[in-house]
Short mmCIF file of C-alpha atoms in Angstrom, two decimals:
data_model
loop_
_atom_site.label_atom_id
_atom_site.label_comp_id
_atom_site.label_asym_id
_atom_site.label_seq_id
_atom_site.Cartn_x
_atom_site.Cartn_y
_atom_site.Cartn_z
CA UNK C 1 -32.97 -50.89 -29.04
CA UNK C 2 -33.35 -47.33 -30.25
CA UNK C 3 -31.20 -46.03 -33.04
CA UNK C 4 -29.06 -43.07 -31.98
CA UNK C 5 -29.11 -40.24 -34.45
CA UNK C 6 -26.28 -37.78 -34.79
CA UNK C 7 -27.48 -34.31 -33.91
CA UNK C 8 -25.52 -31.37 -35.30
CA UNK C 9 -25.97 -28.87 -32.49
CA UNK C 10 -25.19 -25.25 -33.06
CA UNK C 11 -23.38 -23.43 -30.26
CA UNK C 12 -25.77 -21.51 -28.04
CA UNK C 13 -25.46 -17.79 -27.47
CA UNK C 14 -24.32 -18.46 -23.90
CA UNK C 15 -21.58 -20.82 -25.08
CA UNK C 16 -20.43 -18.31 -27.67
CA UNK C 17 -20.31 -15.48 -25.08
CA UNK C 18 -18.36 -17.69 -22.69
CA UNK C 19 -15.87 -18.46 -25.45
CA UNK C 20 -15.47 -14.75 -26.24
CA UNK C 21 -14.91 -13.89 -22.56
CA UNK C 22 -12.41 -16.74 -22.13
CA UNK C 23 -10.50 -15.62 -25.23
CA UNK C 24 -10.50 -11.99 -24.08
CA UNK C 25 -9.19 -12.92 -20.60
CA UNK C 26 -6.47 -15.10 -22.15
CA UNK C 27 -5.38 -12.26 -24.44
CA UNK C 28 -5.39 -9.80 -21.54
CA UNK C 29 -3.31 -12.18 -19.40
CA UNK C 30 -0.81 -12.54 -22.23
CA UNK C 31 -0.59 -8.76 -22.58
CA UNK C 32 -0.07 -8.29 -18.84
CA UNK C 33 2.69 -10.90 -18.83
CA UNK C 34 4.27 -9.03 -21.74
CA UNK C 35 4.02 -5.65 -20.00
CA UNK C 36 5.38 -7.04 -16.74
CA UNK C 37 8.36 -8.47 -18.62
CA UNK C 38 8.86 -5.14 -20.38
CA UNK C 39 9.12 -3.27 -17.09
CA UNK C 40 11.28 -5.93 -15.46
CA UNK C 41 13.64 -6.20 -18.45
CA UNK C 42 14.06 -2.41 -18.58
CA UNK C 43 14.91 -2.23 -14.88
CA UNK C 44 17.22 -5.25 -15.08
CA UNK C 45 19.18 -3.58 -17.89
CA UNK C 46 19.52 -0.41 -15.83
CA UNK C 47 20.88 -2.43 -12.91
CA UNK C 48 23.57 -4.38 -14.78
CA UNK C 49 26.41 -2.36 -13.29
CA UNK C 50 24.92 -2.10 -9.80
CA UNK C 51 26.83 -3.24 -6.73
CA UNK C 52 25.18 -6.57 -5.84
CA UNK C 53 26.29 -6.39 -2.22
CA UNK C 54 24.68 -2.96 -1.80
CA UNK C 55 21.50 -4.32 -3.37
CA UNK C 56 21.52 -7.19 -0.89
CA UNK C 57 22.00 -4.77 2.02
CA UNK C 58 19.08 -2.70 0.74
CA UNK C 59 16.97 -5.85 0.55
CA UNK C 60 17.69 -6.60 4.22
CA UNK C 61 17.08 -2.98 5.24
CA UNK C 62 13.69 -2.95 3.52
CA UNK C 63 12.93 -6.39 4.94
CA UNK C 64 11.48 -7.91 1.79
CA UNK C 65 11.44 -11.29 0.06
CA UNK C 66 11.23 -9.55 -3.32
CA UNK C 67 14.21 -9.34 -5.65
CA UNK C 68 15.91 -5.97 -5.11
CA UNK C 69 17.97 -4.55 -7.98
CA UNK C 70 19.40 -1.65 -5.97
CA UNK C 71 18.29 1.09 -8.36
CA UNK C 72 18.35 4.57 -6.84
CA UNK C 73 15.09 6.54 -6.91
CA UNK C 74 16.26 8.89 -9.68
CA UNK C 75 16.91 6.00 -12.05
CA UNK C 76 13.45 4.59 -11.35
CA UNK C 77 11.84 7.99 -11.95
CA UNK C 78 13.82 8.41 -15.19
CA UNK C 79 12.55 5.00 -16.37
CA UNK C 80 9.00 6.15 -15.68
CA UNK C 81 9.56 9.45 -17.52
CA UNK C 82 10.92 7.62 -20.55
CA UNK C 83 7.75 5.54 -20.42
CA UNK C 84 6.67 2.07 -21.44
CA UNK C 85 4.74 0.80 -24.45
CA UNK C 86 1.47 0.63 -22.49
CA UNK C 87 1.66 4.24 -21.26
CA UNK C 88 -1.05 6.38 -22.85
CA UNK C 89 -3.07 9.54 -22.35
CA UNK C 90 -5.81 7.37 -20.87
CA UNK C 91 -4.36 7.41 -17.36
CA UNK C 92 -6.92 5.06 -15.84
CA UNK C 93 -6.17 2.38 -18.42
CA UNK C 94 -2.45 2.71 -17.74
CA UNK C 95 -3.16 2.51 -14.01
CA UNK C 96 -5.12 -0.74 -14.49
CA UNK C 97 -2.14 -2.30 -16.27
CA UNK C 98 0.23 -1.13 -13.54
CA UNK C 99 -2.18 -2.60 -11.00
CA UNK C 100 -1.66 -6.02 -12.60
CA UNK C 101 2.10 -5.50 -12.77
CA UNK C 102 2.18 -4.56 -9.09
CA UNK C 103 0.37 -7.78 -8.21
CA UNK C 104 2.38 -9.94 -10.58
CA UNK C 105 6.00 -8.78 -10.41
CA UNK C 106 8.50 -10.17 -7.92
CA UNK C 107 10.90 -7.22 -8.34
CA UNK C 108 10.82 -4.47 -5.72
CA UNK C 109 11.57 -1.65 -8.17
CA UNK C 110 8.96 -2.88 -10.69
CA UNK C 111 6.29 -2.43 -8.04
CA UNK C 112 7.75 1.01 -7.34
CA UNK C 113 6.94 2.08 -10.91
CA UNK C 114 3.24 1.77 -10.02
CA UNK C 115 3.77 4.15 -7.08
CA UNK C 116 5.78 6.59 -9.18
CA UNK C 117 3.04 6.64 -11.84
CA UNK C 118 0.39 7.15 -9.17
CA UNK C 119 2.39 9.98 -7.61
CA UNK C 120 2.38 11.85 -10.91
CA UNK C 121 -1.15 10.96 -12.06
CA UNK C 122 -3.41 10.20 -9.09
CA UNK C 123 -5.47 13.34 -9.78
CA UNK C 124 -6.39 11.89 -13.18
CA UNK C 125 -7.70 8.66 -11.67
CA UNK C 126 -11.13 8.71 -10.08
CA UNK C 127 -11.28 8.23 -6.31
CA UNK C 128 -13.75 5.39 -6.77
CA UNK C 129 -11.33 3.60 -9.08
CA UNK C 130 -8.56 4.06 -6.51
CA UNK C 131 -10.87 2.79 -3.76
CA UNK C 132 -11.69 -0.31 -5.79
CA UNK C 133 -8.03 -1.12 -6.46
CA UNK C 134 -5.56 0.27 -3.94
CA UNK C 135 -6.76 -1.51 -0.77
CA UNK C 136 -6.16 -4.81 -2.56
CA UNK C 137 -2.47 -3.97 -2.97
CA UNK C 138 -1.86 -4.68 0.71
CA UNK C 139 -2.11 -8.41 -0.11
CA UNK C 140 1.02 -7.95 -2.23
CA UNK C 141 2.99 -5.92 0.34
CA UNK C 142 5.74 -7.56 2.38
CA UNK C 143 7.90 -4.61 3.43
CA UNK C 144 7.67 -1.25 5.18
CA UNK C 145 8.61 0.79 2.10
CA UNK C 146 5.68 -0.43 0.01
CA UNK C 147 3.42 -0.25 3.06
CA UNK C 148 4.31 3.42 3.63
CA UNK C 149 3.96 4.22 -0.07
CA UNK C 150 0.49 2.69 -0.14
CA UNK C 151 -0.53 4.63 2.98
CA UNK C 152 0.09 7.91 1.18
CA UNK C 153 -2.83 7.21 -1.17
CA UNK C 154 -5.08 5.33 1.23
CA UNK C 155 -4.89 8.32 3.58
CA UNK C 156 -6.24 10.50 0.75
CA UNK C 157 -9.23 8.17 0.53
CA UNK C 158 -9.71 8.55 4.29
CA UNK C 159 -9.54 12.33 3.97
CA UNK C 160 -12.08 12.60 1.13
CA UNK C 161 -15.76 12.73 2.15
CA UNK C 162 -16.88 10.60 -0.81
CA UNK C 163 -14.62 7.65 0.03
CA UNK C 164 -13.99 8.05 3.76
CA UNK C 165 -16.63 5.71 5.16
CA UNK C 166 -15.85 2.89 2.75
CA UNK C 167 -12.11 3.22 3.37
CA UNK C 168 -12.57 3.34 7.15
CA UNK C 169 -14.73 0.23 6.98
CA UNK C 170 -11.83 -1.59 5.28
CA UNK C 171 -9.34 -0.18 7.80
CA UNK C 172 -11.39 -1.44 10.74
CA UNK C 173 -11.33 -4.95 9.28
CA UNK C 174 -7.56 -4.73 8.78
CA UNK C 175 -7.13 -3.67 12.39
CA UNK C 176 -7.88 -7.19 13.62
CA UNK C 177 -6.42 -9.08 10.64
CA UNK C 178 -3.97 -11.98 10.98
CA UNK C 179 -1.88 -10.30 8.26
CA UNK C 180 0.67 -8.02 9.95
CA UNK C 181 0.80 -5.66 6.93
CA UNK C 182 -2.96 -5.16 7.07
CA UNK C 183 -2.73 -4.35 10.78
CA UNK C 184 0.09 -1.92 10.06
CA UNK C 185 -1.90 -0.40 7.19
CA UNK C 186 -4.88 0.14 9.50
CA UNK C 187 -2.80 2.70 11.42
CA UNK C 188 -0.39 4.33 8.95
CA UNK C 189 -3.28 5.03 6.55
CA UNK C 190 -5.10 7.19 9.11
CA UNK C 191 -2.78 10.19 8.88
CA UNK C 192 0.25 9.20 6.80
CA UNK C 193 1.87 12.60 7.50
CA UNK C 194 -0.74 14.77 9.23
CA UNK C 195 0.77 17.96 7.79
CA UNK C 196 -0.25 16.84 4.29
CA UNK C 197 -3.94 16.73 5.22
CA UNK C 198 -6.54 19.50 5.36
CA UNK C 199 -8.95 17.31 7.34
CA UNK C 200 -8.28 14.65 9.96
CA UNK C 201 -10.14 11.76 11.52
CA UNK C 202 -11.38 12.14 15.09
CA UNK C 203 -9.15 11.38 18.05
CA UNK C 204 -11.78 8.90 19.26
CA UNK C 205 -11.19 6.82 16.14
CA UNK C 206 -7.43 7.02 16.65
CA UNK C 207 -7.88 5.57 20.15
CA UNK C 208 -10.22 2.88 18.87
CA UNK C 209 -7.68 1.62 16.34
CA UNK C 210 -4.43 2.14 18.25
CA UNK C 211 -5.47 0.55 21.55
CA UNK C 212 -5.94 -3.05 20.27
CA UNK C 213 -2.46 -3.01 18.72
CA UNK C 214 -0.51 -1.69 21.72
CA UNK C 215 0.45 -5.25 22.61
CA UNK C 216 1.01 -6.47 19.04
CA UNK C 217 4.10 -8.69 18.78
CA UNK C 218 5.18 -7.54 15.32
CA UNK C 219 7.95 -4.94 15.09
CA UNK C 220 6.51 -3.20 12.03
CA UNK C 221 3.10 -2.93 13.67
CA UNK C 222 4.75 -1.34 16.71
CA UNK C 223 6.49 1.14 14.43
CA UNK C 224 3.03 1.96 13.08
CA UNK C 225 1.68 2.49 16.61
CA UNK C 226 4.48 4.97 17.30
CA UNK C 227 4.05 6.69 13.93
CA UNK C 228 0.30 7.11 14.42
CA UNK C 229 0.64 8.51 17.94
CA UNK C 230 3.34 10.90 16.72
CA UNK C 231 1.11 12.18 13.89
CA UNK C 232 -1.92 12.26 16.18
CA UNK C 233 0.08 14.47 18.57
CA UNK C 234 0.55 16.97 15.73
CA UNK C 235 -3.25 17.26 15.43
CA UNK C 236 -4.50 16.46 18.94
CA UNK C 237 -1.57 17.24 21.28
CA UNK C 238 -3.42 17.24 24.61
CA UNK C 239 -5.53 14.13 23.96
CA UNK C 240 -2.58 12.20 22.54
CA UNK C 241 -0.29 13.15 25.41
CA UNK C 242 -2.93 11.98 27.88
CA UNK C 243 -3.40 8.72 25.98
CA UNK C 244 0.35 8.02 26.04
CA UNK C 245 0.47 8.91 29.72
CA UNK C 246 -2.43 6.61 30.57
CA UNK C 247 -1.05 3.64 28.63
CA UNK C 248 2.63 4.26 29.25
CA UNK C 249 3.20 0.79 30.75
CA UNK C 250 1.69 -0.92 27.71
CA UNK C 251 3.45 1.00 24.94
CA UNK C 252 6.42 -0.93 23.54
CA UNK C 253 9.91 0.64 23.51
CA UNK C 254 9.74 0.79 19.70
CA UNK C 255 6.43 2.69 19.68
CA UNK C 256 7.37 4.85 22.66
CA UNK C 257 10.54 6.20 21.06
CA UNK C 258 8.71 7.11 17.85
CA UNK C 259 5.65 8.68 19.48
CA UNK C 260 7.81 11.18 21.42
CA UNK C 261 9.51 12.65 18.35
CA UNK C 262 7.31 15.78 17.99
CA UNK C 263 6.98 16.53 21.70
CA UNK C 264 8.87 19.22 23.59
CA UNK C 265 11.88 18.26 25.70
CA UNK C 266 9.83 18.95 28.82
CA UNK C 267 7.04 16.62 27.67
CA UNK C 268 9.51 13.90 26.69
CA UNK C 269 11.27 14.11 30.04
CA UNK C 270 8.03 13.90 32.02
CA UNK C 271 6.86 10.81 30.12
CA UNK C 272 10.24 9.10 30.34
CA UNK C 273 10.35 9.63 34.09
CA UNK C 274 6.83 8.30 34.50
CA UNK C 275 7.71 5.28 32.38
CA UNK C 276 10.72 4.47 34.62
CA UNK C 277 8.49 4.47 37.70
#
């Protein structure tokens, strides 16, 4: 039998580094929880006198499972202007914290604060940083309002030459996703509102992405089909009109109504008559 000797092992450099990383992550998680609570508590205080029934109606209108406080947009913007403890001149650092809050909070208006901040400061945040973060938000979207808000910034990444190909690669994957919000995002993010863009994607790409979703069963995806065809008509009127005409039997009533909105009365009438036949 061999005698076992006690060995006093010193921690290795790898073990020490792992400990430091673990401690840092734990501290960061604690801070994020604290910041999320700060935003949520502020918004909850502002909503104390809100009509709960109106808030519930808004929740149904938005179609979300999130808690809706019923705060009007001005109150949310005022809360942003007043600021939070983690707001600083380093806009990208603030954005990273709001990214975590967006993913963590279960309150509709708390997620809105991230959009409001982005609306005021997106020019101070590098496009690459936005590309690395914003597409991941779709996993935390469950309603049309947040989907549309996200599209505003994703469409900027589509428009910009430096980020376009990477963003379009993501969009093409979303187009055949099982997640309805990713499928919706794959269309709304192409134009958002075409009038806000200096450059637009090709009509061929519009066709490529719209066609597979013409028969989609989800209402909000069909709204996206209609929206995209409507905005495409603003940029490519002849090609879009022809596309609608060719696929008129396969376009859902929801998408059809929306896609006609920018057309002339004569064009609307002609398509409606063809659809009846």
